[in-house]
Amino acid sequence: MAKKILILNGAARKNGNTAKLIQAFSEGARNAGHIVQEFYLDSMDIHSCKGCLHPGRDSKSPCSQKDDMDQIYAAFADCDVVVFASPVYFWTITGPLKTAADRLYASLECMGYGRFVRESVLLMTADGSDYSQAVTWYRTYERNLGWKNRGEVLGKGKTEEACKLGASL
Ligand SMILES: Cc1cc2nc3c(=O)[nH]c(=O)nc-3n(C[C@H](O)[C@H](O)[C@H](O)COP(=O)(O)O)c2cc1C
């Protein structure tokens, strides 16, 4: 079955190491018949969550803030798989990815957490080898939302692994 895959790209460098993993993952997924939509967060106007705790009722625009997050809400409402992609910055994910992940709160609150059960994937690169804090963040996020972790690719140049994971969905 063709799946709709939403990629949240938290890297700043458009042609960097994370982008290469995403490219390989997407190629594998598309070749397997899946539909991939990637959001390059660094170029989007996405503000941090204001903590108002007042989501609206429209799943395509549930947040009180009206910004580029609406593009992501529409895709999130309709996707099967969410891919979190990021370089390691100071032993965790980048700010843009954390901001977008926080803002998904409005969707979850609006429609009910049970309506947004998704599969998820983590793609990360780093200069070193300590991904532990980022992986803990990711696993805690998906586990508490009741999502299914389909895999993690951690490391520069692991394009073959990323491609295989994309194809395996
Ligand atoms: C602000 C900043 C913080 C970083 N912090 C870490 C870190 O804590 N651990 C690590 O291994 N690499 C760290 N790096 C290196 C990047 O994670 C690594 O070069 C990554 O592959 C860059 O991905 P990109 O090419 O997609 O931008 C950092 C880089 C930057 C710019």
Coordinates of C-alpha atoms and ligand atoms in Angstrom, one line a residue:
M1 CA 0.0 0.0 0.0
A2 CA 1.3 3.4 -0.9
K3 CA 2.0 5.5 2.2
K4 CA 2.1 9.3 2.5
I5 CA 5.4 10.2 4.2
L6 CA 5.9 13.6 5.8
I7 CA 9.6 14.6 6.3
L8 CA 10.5 17.4 8.7
N9 CA 14.0 18.5 7.7
G10 CA 15.6 20.4 10.6
A11 CA 19.0 20.9 8.9
A12 CA 20.1 24.3 7.8
R13 CA 22.4 23.2 5.0
K14 CA 20.5 22.4 1.9
N15 CA 23.1 20.1 0.5
G16 CA 24.6 18.9 3.7
N17 CA 24.9 15.5 5.3
T18 CA 21.3 15.3 6.6
A19 CA 20.0 16.3 3.1
K20 CA 22.0 13.4 1.6
L21 CA 20.3 10.9 4.0
I22 CA 16.9 12.4 3.3
Q23 CA 17.5 12.2 -0.4
A24 CA 18.5 8.5 -0.2
F25 CA 15.5 7.7 2.1
S26 CA 13.1 9.5 -0.2
E27 CA 14.5 7.7 -3.3
G28 CA 13.9 4.3 -1.6
A29 CA 10.5 5.3 -0.5
R30 CA 9.4 6.7 -3.9
N31 CA 10.8 3.7 -5.7
A32 CA 8.6 1.5 -3.5
G33 CA 5.6 3.6 -4.5
H34 CA 5.2 5.8 -1.5
I35 CA 4.5 9.5 -1.7
V36 CA 7.0 11.8 0.0
Q37 CA 6.6 15.4 1.0
E38 CA 9.5 17.2 2.6
F39 CA 9.5 20.4 4.5
Y40 CA 12.8 22.3 4.7
L41 CA 12.0 24.0 8.0
D42 CA 14.9 26.5 7.9
S43 CA 13.3 28.4 5.0
M44 CA 9.8 28.5 6.6
D45 CA 8.2 31.0 8.8
I46 CA 7.4 28.9 11.8
H47 CA 7.2 30.5 15.2
S48 CA 7.7 28.8 18.5
C49 CA 4.7 27.6 20.4
K50 CA 3.2 30.3 22.6
G51 CA 1.7 27.8 25.0
C52 CA -1.8 29.3 24.7
L53 CA -3.4 25.8 25.0
H54 CA -6.3 26.9 22.8
P55 CA -6.2 24.9 19.6
G56 CA -9.0 25.5 17.1
R57 CA -11.2 22.9 15.5
D58 CA -9.9 23.0 12.0
S59 CA -7.3 20.2 11.6
K60 CA -5.7 22.0 8.6
S61 CA -5.1 25.1 10.7
P62 CA -5.5 24.2 14.4
C63 CA -3.1 26.7 15.9
S64 CA -3.9 30.3 17.1
Q65 CA -0.8 31.4 15.3
K66 CA -1.1 31.6 11.5
D67 CA 2.2 30.9 9.8
D68 CA 3.8 28.4 7.6
M69 CA 3.0 25.6 10.1
D70 CA -0.4 25.5 8.3
Q71 CA 1.4 23.7 5.4
I72 CA 2.6 21.1 7.8
Y73 CA -0.7 20.7 9.6
A74 CA -2.4 19.9 6.3
A75 CA 0.2 17.3 5.5
F76 CA 0.3 15.9 9.0
A77 CA -3.5 15.5 9.1
D78 CA -3.2 13.2 6.0
C79 CA 0.1 11.3 6.4
D80 CA 1.0 7.8 7.5
V81 CA 4.6 8.3 8.4
V82 CA 6.4 11.2 10.0
V83 CA 10.2 11.5 9.5
F84 CA 12.2 13.6 11.9
A85 CA 15.5 14.5 10.2
S86 CA 18.2 16.6 11.8
P87 CA 21.9 17.1 12.4
V88 CA 23.0 16.8 16.0
Y89 CA 23.5 20.3 17.4
F90 CA 24.9 20.2 20.9
W91 CA 23.9 16.6 21.4
T92 CA 20.3 17.0 20.4
I93 CA 18.0 17.9 17.5
T94 CA 18.1 21.4 16.0
G95 CA 15.9 24.3 17.1
P96 CA 13.7 24.3 13.9
L97 CA 12.8 20.6 14.3
K98 CA 12.0 21.0 18.0
T99 CA 9.9 24.0 17.2
A100 CA 7.9 22.2 14.5
A101 CA 7.5 19.1 16.8
D102 CA 6.2 21.4 19.6
R103 CA 3.7 23.0 17.2
L104 CA 2.2 19.6 16.3
Y105 CA 0.6 19.8 19.8
A106 CA -2.1 21.9 18.2
S107 CA -3.1 19.2 15.8
L108 CA -3.0 16.5 18.4
E109 CA -5.1 18.5 20.8
C110 CA -7.5 19.6 18.1
M111 CA -8.3 16.2 16.7
G112 CA -7.5 13.9 19.6
Y113 CA -4.3 12.0 20.0
G114 CA -5.8 8.7 18.9
R115 CA -6.6 10.2 15.5
F116 CA -3.0 11.0 14.9
V117 CA -1.3 7.7 15.4
R118 CA 1.5 7.6 13.0
E119 CA 4.6 5.6 12.1
S120 CA 7.8 7.4 12.5
V121 CA 11.4 7.5 11.4
L122 CA 14.6 9.3 12.7
L123 CA 17.4 10.4 10.3
M124 CA 20.4 12.1 11.9
T125 CA 24.0 13.0 11.2
A126 CA 26.8 14.2 13.5
D127 CA 30.5 14.7 13.5
G128 CA 30.8 12.5 16.6
S129 CA 28.9 9.4 17.7
D130 CA 26.8 10.6 20.6
Y131 CA 23.2 10.6 19.4
S132 CA 21.8 9.4 22.8
Q133 CA 20.0 12.6 23.8
A134 CA 18.4 13.1 20.4
V135 CA 17.3 9.4 20.2
T136 CA 15.8 9.6 23.7
W137 CA 13.9 12.7 22.7
Y138 CA 12.6 10.9 19.6
R139 CA 11.7 7.7 21.3
T140 CA 10.0 9.4 24.1
Y141 CA 7.9 11.6 21.7
E142 CA 6.8 8.7 19.5
R143 CA 6.3 6.2 22.4
N144 CA 4.1 8.6 24.4
L145 CA 2.0 9.4 21.4
G146 CA 1.5 5.7 20.7
W147 CA 3.3 5.9 17.4
K148 CA 5.3 3.0 15.8
N149 CA 9.0 3.5 15.4
R150 CA 9.9 2.2 11.9
G151 CA 13.6 2.8 12.2
E152 CA 16.5 5.2 12.9
V153 CA 19.5 5.9 10.7
L154 CA 22.2 7.7 12.6
G155 CA 25.4 8.6 10.8
K156 CA 26.9 10.6 7.9
G157 CA 27.1 8.6 4.7
K158 CA 24.6 5.9 5.7
T159 CA 22.7 6.5 2.5
E160 CA 22.3 2.9 1.6
E161 CA 20.7 2.2 5.0
A162 CA 18.5 5.2 4.6
C163 CA 17.4 4.1 1.1
K164 CA 16.6 0.6 2.4
L165 CA 14.6 2.0 5.3
G166 CA 12.6 4.2 2.9
A167 CA 11.9 1.2 0.6
S168 CA 10.9 -1.0 3.6
L169 CA 8.0 1.2 4.6
Ligands
LIG1 C1 25.9 24.5 16.0 C2 26.4 23.1 15.8 C3 26.4 22.2 16.8 C4 26.9 20.9 16.6 N1 26.9 20.0 17.7 C5 27.4 18.8 17.5 C6 27.3 17.8 18.5 O1 26.9 18.1 19.7 N2 27.8 16.6 18.3 C7 28.3 16.2 17.1 O2 28.7 15.1 16.9 N3 28.3 17.1 16.0 C8 27.8 18.3 16.2 N4 27.8 19.2 15.2 C9 28.2 18.8 13.8 C10 27.0 18.4 12.9 O3 26.1 17.6 13.6 C11 27.4 17.6 11.7 O4 28.4 18.2 11.0 C12 26.2 17.3 10.8 O5 26.5 16.2 10.0 C13 25.8 18.5 10.0 O6 24.7 18.2 9.3 P1 24.3 19.0 7.9 O7 25.5 18.8 6.9 O8 23.1 18.4 7.5 O9 24.2 20.4 8.3 C14 27.4 20.5 15.3 C15 27.3 21.5 14.3 C16 26.9 22.7 14.5 C17 26.9 23.7 13.4

